[in-house]
């Protein structure tokens, strides 16, 4: 269905014209392939690390996330110079590379997952790709669509993977996921056009990248000069830290502590995915128009706080289902934050700013799973059996009868601080320091970026030279 949409879009606008549909297809195929592996992943994880499963899972995901944090600013900056397509191809390839090794060698599989974090920053390039081809008043909706596609890819894929695993074994599931991943790589290579205009790209691959542009810590120090950017970054860190930890361990938690069956886990993912699609498409656009960008972020954080507190104290399956509906509503936070940052960045710096946000998420993807795994370990929540005996409560449920999910309660506390920080984000603000840095950096390549180094420059009369990002619009 999605490739048909893409072909239809190319027929209407001319072959090779970049569109949001291309980004949607890439994200859908990538995460659909990984969604198929939800059930086999639980089994392989437990078989590979029978002792301290939560802790080892956190360490594996932690290494991947920290490497993503280190590499995201560099990849984003390079995509601003040499274009999006080549780096999109690279990130998709390395993100999907570990999939076939799940059956070839589980140890190699987890090792490749860890090191794949160097290039597994697809969202960074995708958001920059979308920013290249959308006007400011359309961008928040486009970001919501891309984020909703991530949720849509997980609506049916875990259920399909669980069914195929039960009927035909995990090997077939891994094979199907590998074929879809290869199809995604082929789609990027043969179909996806370049989104960055030629005048904003360097034709030579010899352009030097300074250490300051590649250093994620230097990037954070630079944007810290602008108070608004600093507040946004702190908000992202405090809100995404518990989300990253939750995503890495929640399905294991549902299966062992709450005693969900594989079918129930697949149904839970489908429900949350469907509600997230509605929230990130219909609800997000309405909220952005009515209550504004900042209030949308605050509302999303409020839903996240409620959801994490419910996960922390909930001990019955119906509580998890109810909290899952709230979790879907909290999914509006990140696309709203991405739109806020994108609206304030220069056209030639979309990859840098999105790489910055993705880098912070990558840091959370490193710290969050490791932190959650460590807290589970401290509270003696372990995988003793993949299938608890009927009528016998799990050991972890007996030990933690008051707070069944202590890491989720910690996450709720972090979101409280995120809410307090987000309150101080100005409603309307131009990120002058970021743009000044953009102009400073472009001074080393004035020939390539002279037309775009100043976002306040007067556009030419040629309609083709007017970039969507230079058009002012209010939320």
XYZ file of C-alpha atoms in Angstrom:
475
model
C 0.000 0.000 0.000
C 2.724 2.496 0.939
C 4.839 1.876 -2.192
C 1.693 2.403 -4.305
C 1.189 5.767 -2.564
C 4.767 6.677 -3.381
C 4.386 5.794 -7.062
C 1.163 7.779 -7.215
C 2.918 10.770 -5.674
C 5.714 10.536 -8.239
C 3.209 10.383 -11.053
C 1.510 13.558 -9.864
C 4.616 15.602 -9.150
C 7.132 14.191 -11.561
C 9.555 11.340 -11.259
C 12.249 11.891 -8.701
C 10.509 14.571 -6.656
C 11.076 14.074 -2.929
C 7.973 13.753 -0.781
C 6.969 12.895 2.767
C 5.667 9.596 1.421
C 9.209 8.449 0.716
C 10.137 9.051 4.357
C 7.002 7.266 5.524
C 7.757 4.151 3.456
C 11.353 3.950 4.715
C 10.324 4.202 8.374
C 7.432 1.779 7.966
C 9.489 -1.001 6.367
C 12.390 -0.641 8.803
C 10.327 -0.889 11.966
C 7.882 -3.421 10.517
C 10.838 -5.756 10.057
C 11.928 -5.230 13.668
C 8.344 -5.556 14.926
C 8.145 -9.061 13.491
C 11.011 -10.057 15.792
C 9.282 -9.047 19.050
C 8.434 -12.605 20.160
C 11.647 -14.297 18.876
C 13.655 -11.515 20.513
C 12.254 -12.364 23.954
C 13.178 -16.019 23.518
C 16.670 -15.404 22.149
C 17.380 -12.825 24.840
C 16.450 -15.239 27.627
C 18.349 -18.153 26.064
C 21.481 -16.072 25.514
C 21.439 -14.401 28.935
C 19.617 -16.790 31.298
C 21.010 -14.944 34.319
C 20.227 -11.269 34.936
C 18.295 -10.965 31.680
C 16.948 -7.472 32.365
C 20.415 -6.215 33.281
C 22.126 -7.668 30.184
C 19.351 -6.389 27.939
C 19.888 -2.938 29.398
C 23.637 -3.104 28.807
C 23.275 -4.201 25.167
C 20.753 -1.476 24.398
C 22.812 0.968 26.438
C 25.936 0.513 24.325
C 23.892 0.950 21.153
C 22.260 4.114 22.440
C 25.502 5.703 23.596
C 27.117 5.060 20.202
C 24.098 6.687 18.541
C 24.596 9.711 20.747
C 28.228 9.994 19.632
C 27.514 9.596 15.909
C 24.204 11.433 15.373
C 25.622 15.008 15.175
C 28.301 13.952 12.676
C 25.856 12.112 10.433
C 23.408 15.009 10.612
C 26.114 17.542 9.723
C 27.401 15.415 6.854
C 23.885 15.051 5.448
C 23.605 18.867 5.419
C 26.678 18.971 3.184
C 26.477 15.913 0.954
C 22.737 15.250 0.897
C 20.291 12.998 2.703
C 19.962 9.944 0.455
C 23.429 8.448 0.890
C 23.247 8.739 4.661
C 19.676 7.458 4.724
C 20.866 4.380 2.844
C 23.718 3.899 5.304
C 21.578 4.273 8.435
C 18.884 1.890 7.175
C 21.487 -0.702 6.177
C 23.298 -0.729 9.509
C 20.070 -0.607 11.528
C 18.807 -3.743 9.770
C 22.167 -5.543 9.508
C 21.819 -7.518 12.799
C 18.464 -9.107 11.833
C 19.674 -12.278 10.020
C 22.229 -12.971 12.758
C 19.432 -13.746 15.224
C 19.426 -17.280 13.812
C 23.009 -17.438 12.561
C 24.611 -16.589 15.913
C 22.789 -14.972 18.839
C 26.055 -13.682 20.299
C 26.938 -11.988 17.005
C 23.376 -10.695 16.871
C 23.649 -8.855 20.182
C 27.180 -7.705 19.362
C 26.006 -6.214 16.061
C 23.032 -4.558 17.773
C 25.475 -2.871 20.127
C 27.848 -1.544 17.460
C 25.059 -0.715 14.987
C 24.307 2.302 17.158
C 27.114 4.123 15.330
C 24.888 4.408 12.258
C 21.415 3.538 13.593
C 20.114 7.127 13.545
C 17.528 6.873 10.777
C 15.104 9.277 12.465
C 17.729 12.035 12.439
C 18.115 11.894 8.656
C 14.408 11.307 8.057
C 13.349 14.400 10.011
C 15.929 16.478 8.130
C 14.621 14.963 4.869
C 11.074 16.016 5.770
C 12.241 19.509 6.761
C 13.823 19.944 3.307
C 10.539 19.444 1.477
C 7.850 20.916 3.747
C 6.784 24.425 4.657
C 6.836 25.452 8.308
C 3.068 25.366 8.654
C 3.037 21.775 7.335
C 6.046 20.437 9.179
C 4.487 19.559 12.524
C 1.829 17.515 10.722
C 4.521 15.817 8.622
C 6.557 14.967 11.705
C 3.436 13.580 13.336
C 2.808 11.435 10.258
C 6.343 10.039 10.345
C 6.084 9.296 14.069
C 2.649 7.751 13.548
C 4.128 5.539 10.836
C 6.527 4.169 13.428
C 3.497 3.254 15.535
C 1.646 1.887 12.492
C 4.538 -0.434 11.670
C 4.090 -2.009 15.103
C 0.312 -2.424 14.898
C 0.295 -5.790 13.150
C 3.929 -6.878 12.868
C 4.325 -8.304 16.428
C 1.078 -10.280 16.024
C 2.189 -11.560 12.617
C 5.591 -12.455 14.035
C 4.042 -14.261 17.011
C 1.716 -16.253 14.704
C 4.494 -17.247 12.297
C 6.729 -18.183 15.228
C 4.058 -20.419 16.755
C 3.156 -22.084 13.458
C 6.469 -22.332 11.618
C 9.227 -21.426 14.073
C 11.470 -18.441 14.655
C 13.629 -19.133 11.592
C 10.822 -18.198 9.205
C 10.131 -15.002 11.147
C 13.782 -13.975 10.883
C 13.762 -14.782 7.154
C 10.663 -12.660 6.513
C 12.117 -9.777 8.540
C 15.366 -10.008 6.568
C 13.515 -9.890 3.238
C 11.577 -6.785 4.343
C 14.803 -5.133 5.509
C 16.446 -5.827 2.136
C 13.365 -4.401 0.399
C 13.710 -1.241 2.490
C 17.364 -0.855 1.524
C 16.485 -1.394 -2.146
C 13.680 1.175 -1.890
C 16.078 3.812 -0.572
C 18.676 3.003 -3.232
C 16.392 2.830 -6.292
C 13.335 4.952 -5.459
C 14.032 7.588 -2.804
C 15.208 10.865 -4.440
C 17.537 13.410 -2.892
C 15.663 16.063 -0.900
C 18.425 18.619 -0.361
C 18.578 21.157 -3.234
C 21.723 21.077 -5.354
C 22.586 24.643 -4.432
C 22.771 23.634 -0.739
C 24.997 20.606 -1.375
C 28.676 20.362 -2.138
C 29.466 18.428 -5.283
C 32.828 17.271 -3.925
C 33.278 14.651 -1.201
C 36.491 16.319 -0.064
C 34.916 18.901 2.226
C 36.596 18.679 5.644
C 34.492 18.160 8.776
C 35.907 19.746 11.880
C 36.022 17.946 15.220
C 33.667 20.575 16.650
C 30.954 19.538 14.193
C 31.491 15.837 14.907
C 31.781 16.127 18.688
C 28.312 15.620 20.251
C 29.406 17.304 23.462
C 30.584 20.364 21.532
C 27.196 20.435 19.821
C 25.460 20.402 23.184
C 27.732 23.138 24.496
C 27.083 25.272 21.437
C 23.305 25.100 21.568
C 23.485 25.607 25.326
C 24.321 29.238 24.604
C 20.666 29.750 23.714
C 18.496 29.379 26.812
C 15.487 28.171 24.850
C 17.447 25.416 23.111
C 18.915 24.381 26.440
C 15.440 24.113 27.991
C 14.215 22.048 25.039
C 17.223 19.721 25.272
C 16.776 19.185 29.009
C 13.073 18.497 28.461
C 13.867 15.911 25.780
C 16.465 14.250 27.996
C 14.267 14.000 31.098
C 11.215 12.788 29.180
C 12.910 10.372 26.802
C 15.190 8.775 29.407
C 12.320 6.804 31.017
C 10.719 6.172 27.622
C 13.915 4.594 26.289
C 14.266 2.416 29.371
C 10.622 1.420 29.190
C 10.779 0.505 25.514
C 13.823 -1.729 26.043
C 12.327 -3.834 28.839
C 8.564 -3.408 28.882
C 7.647 -6.446 26.805
C 9.850 -8.632 29.013
C 8.168 -7.059 32.036
C 4.682 -7.782 30.694
C 5.526 -11.394 29.983
C 7.289 -12.267 33.235
C 5.902 -10.006 35.955
C 2.365 -9.328 34.691
C 2.257 -12.769 32.988
C 1.031 -11.658 29.560
C 0.974 -14.355 26.900
C 2.757 -13.725 23.560
C -0.644 -13.167 21.939
C -1.605 -10.652 24.629
C 1.684 -8.781 24.136
C 1.067 -8.590 20.379
C -2.484 -7.339 20.977
C -1.220 -4.776 23.474
C 1.315 -3.418 20.965
C -1.386 -3.265 18.286
C -3.759 -1.323 20.530
C -1.127 1.191 21.582
C 0.037 1.511 17.977
C -3.443 2.239 16.614
C -4.157 4.816 19.308
C -0.738 6.396 18.718
C -1.523 6.773 15.029
C -4.735 8.613 15.875
C -2.941 10.772 18.438
C -0.026 11.703 16.167
C -2.086 12.435 13.060
C -5.528 13.754 13.943
C -5.044 14.881 17.546
C -1.567 16.381 17.124
C -2.502 18.695 14.258
C -5.606 19.885 16.101
C -3.677 20.556 19.296
C -0.890 22.412 17.487
C -3.441 24.729 15.881
C -5.577 25.308 18.961
C -3.362 25.337 22.049
C 0.045 25.927 20.436
C 3.339 24.079 20.315
C 4.450 24.539 23.910
C 1.115 23.540 25.436
C 1.049 20.450 23.206
C 4.416 19.405 24.635
C 3.161 20.009 28.189
C 0.032 17.948 27.535
C 2.077 15.073 26.161
C 4.333 15.148 29.215
C 1.278 15.091 31.479
C 0.011 11.940 29.776
C 3.466 10.365 30.076
C 3.607 11.107 33.813
C 0.211 9.483 34.365
C 1.153 6.471 32.254
C 4.460 5.791 34.041
C 2.915 6.141 37.497
C 0.222 3.647 36.492
C 2.833 1.199 35.175
C 4.810 1.579 38.393
C 1.953 0.791 40.781
C -0.115 -1.451 38.506
C -0.030 -5.158 39.200
C -3.021 -6.445 37.225
C -3.298 -6.973 33.436
C -6.272 -4.592 33.116
C -4.150 -1.819 34.625
C -1.522 -2.313 31.924
C -4.180 -2.124 29.218
C -5.601 1.079 30.686
C -2.160 2.646 31.059
C -1.396 1.678 27.460
C -4.156 3.970 26.213
C -2.560 6.847 28.119
C 0.855 5.888 26.688
C -0.532 6.348 23.183
C -1.636 9.878 24.047
C 1.843 10.720 25.351
C 3.336 9.917 21.941
C 2.547 13.438 20.719
C 5.457 14.910 22.706
C 8.409 14.149 20.462
C 6.955 15.268 17.097
C 5.834 18.493 18.784
C 9.357 19.079 20.131
C 10.923 18.257 16.743
C 8.641 20.741 15.016
C 9.481 23.410 17.595
C 13.216 23.031 17.017
C 12.907 22.737 13.245
C 10.894 25.946 12.921
C 13.730 27.880 14.503
C 16.701 26.438 12.579
C 18.303 27.655 9.369
C 17.621 25.695 6.150
C 21.178 24.405 5.902
C 21.198 23.263 9.539
C 18.188 20.945 9.652
C 20.436 17.879 9.782
C 22.488 19.410 12.591
C 19.527 20.327 14.818
C 17.702 17.059 14.188
C 20.991 15.227 14.782
C 21.283 17.118 18.054
C 17.838 16.000 19.222
C 18.433 12.465 17.958
C 21.796 12.532 19.737
C 20.084 13.366 23.016
C 17.646 10.540 22.370
C 20.634 8.325 21.613
C 22.178 9.265 24.936
C 18.868 8.350 26.587
C 18.816 5.101 24.604
C 22.127 4.348 26.250
C 21.388 5.475 29.781
C 17.686 4.529 29.948
C 17.913 0.767 29.290
C 21.008 0.422 31.452
C 19.336 2.358 34.266
C 16.107 0.354 34.041
C 18.037 -2.921 33.925
C 20.049 -1.902 36.980
C 16.915 -0.889 38.942
C 15.223 -4.172 38.033
C 18.365 -5.944 39.236
C 18.404 -3.993 42.524
C 14.780 -4.909 43.208
C 15.370 -8.566 42.263
C 13.059 -8.571 39.230
C 14.410 -11.378 37.062
C 13.276 -13.761 34.331
C 13.048 -17.038 36.212
C 10.836 -18.777 33.637
C 9.613 -17.668 30.265
C 6.256 -19.242 31.088
C 5.373 -18.953 34.798
C 3.542 -21.993 36.118
C -0.219 -21.676 36.258
C -1.469 -20.588 39.645
C 2.001 -19.677 40.897
C 2.858 -15.980 41.139
C 6.302 -15.020 39.925
C 9.038 -14.460 42.493
C 9.395 -10.803 41.483
C 5.683 -10.192 42.065
C 5.973 -11.545 45.613
C 9.037 -9.460 46.418
C 7.652 -6.221 45.002
C 3.981 -6.350 45.960
C 3.779 -2.613 46.796
C 5.668 -1.277 43.766
C 5.708 -4.004 41.062
C 7.547 -1.761 38.584
C 10.094 0.412 40.448
C 11.874 1.690 37.285
C 8.601 3.113 35.971
C 8.107 5.042 39.192
C 11.592 6.490 38.779
C 10.637 7.456 35.226
C 7.560 9.271 36.501
C 9.776 11.365 38.785
C 11.993 12.288 35.815
C 8.949 13.410 33.813
C 7.877 15.646 36.721
C 11.173 17.516 36.334
C 10.691 17.597 32.546
C 7.321 19.287 33.056
C 8.860 21.882 35.359
C 11.568 22.661 32.795
C 9.158 22.765 29.839
C 6.995 25.374 31.580
C 9.830 27.898 31.119
C 10.180 27.340 27.350
C 9.091 30.584 25.609
C 6.003 30.350 23.420
C 7.635 32.152 20.479
C 11.389 32.471 20.132
C 13.964 32.705 17.366
C 17.034 30.586 18.038
C 19.502 33.341 17.236
C 22.548 31.596 18.656
C 21.939 28.424 16.656
C 21.538 30.438 13.475
C 24.633 32.487 14.252
C 26.587 29.283 14.701
C 25.145 28.092 11.413
C 26.386 31.204 9.665
C 29.802 30.850 11.343
C 30.159 27.278 10.215
C 29.052 28.071 6.704
C 31.873 30.604 6.492
C 34.258 27.736 5.799
C 32.224 26.870 2.722
C 30.872 30.243 1.657
C 30.671 29.259 -1.968
C 28.377 26.333 -1.260
C 26.176 28.014 1.335
C 26.266 31.717 0.581
C 22.629 31.797 -0.404
C 21.464 30.115 2.773
C 23.811 31.183 5.602
C 21.333 33.777 6.835
C 17.744 32.693 7.427
C 16.722 36.325 7.439
C 18.064 37.020 3.977
C 15.642 38.287 1.346
C 14.634 35.522 -1.055
C 15.053 36.018 -4.760
C 12.223 36.531 -7.173
C 12.744 33.133 -8.706
C 10.061 30.905 -7.250
C 12.322 27.876 -7.456
C 14.867 29.550 -5.180
C 12.407 30.141 -2.341
C 12.931 27.414 0.223
C 9.936 26.305 2.310
C 11.960 26.868 5.482
C 12.351 30.575 4.665
C 8.627 31.179 4.579
C 7.337 32.616 7.839
C 4.180 31.189 9.323
C 2.683 31.123 12.773
C 1.464 28.068 14.616
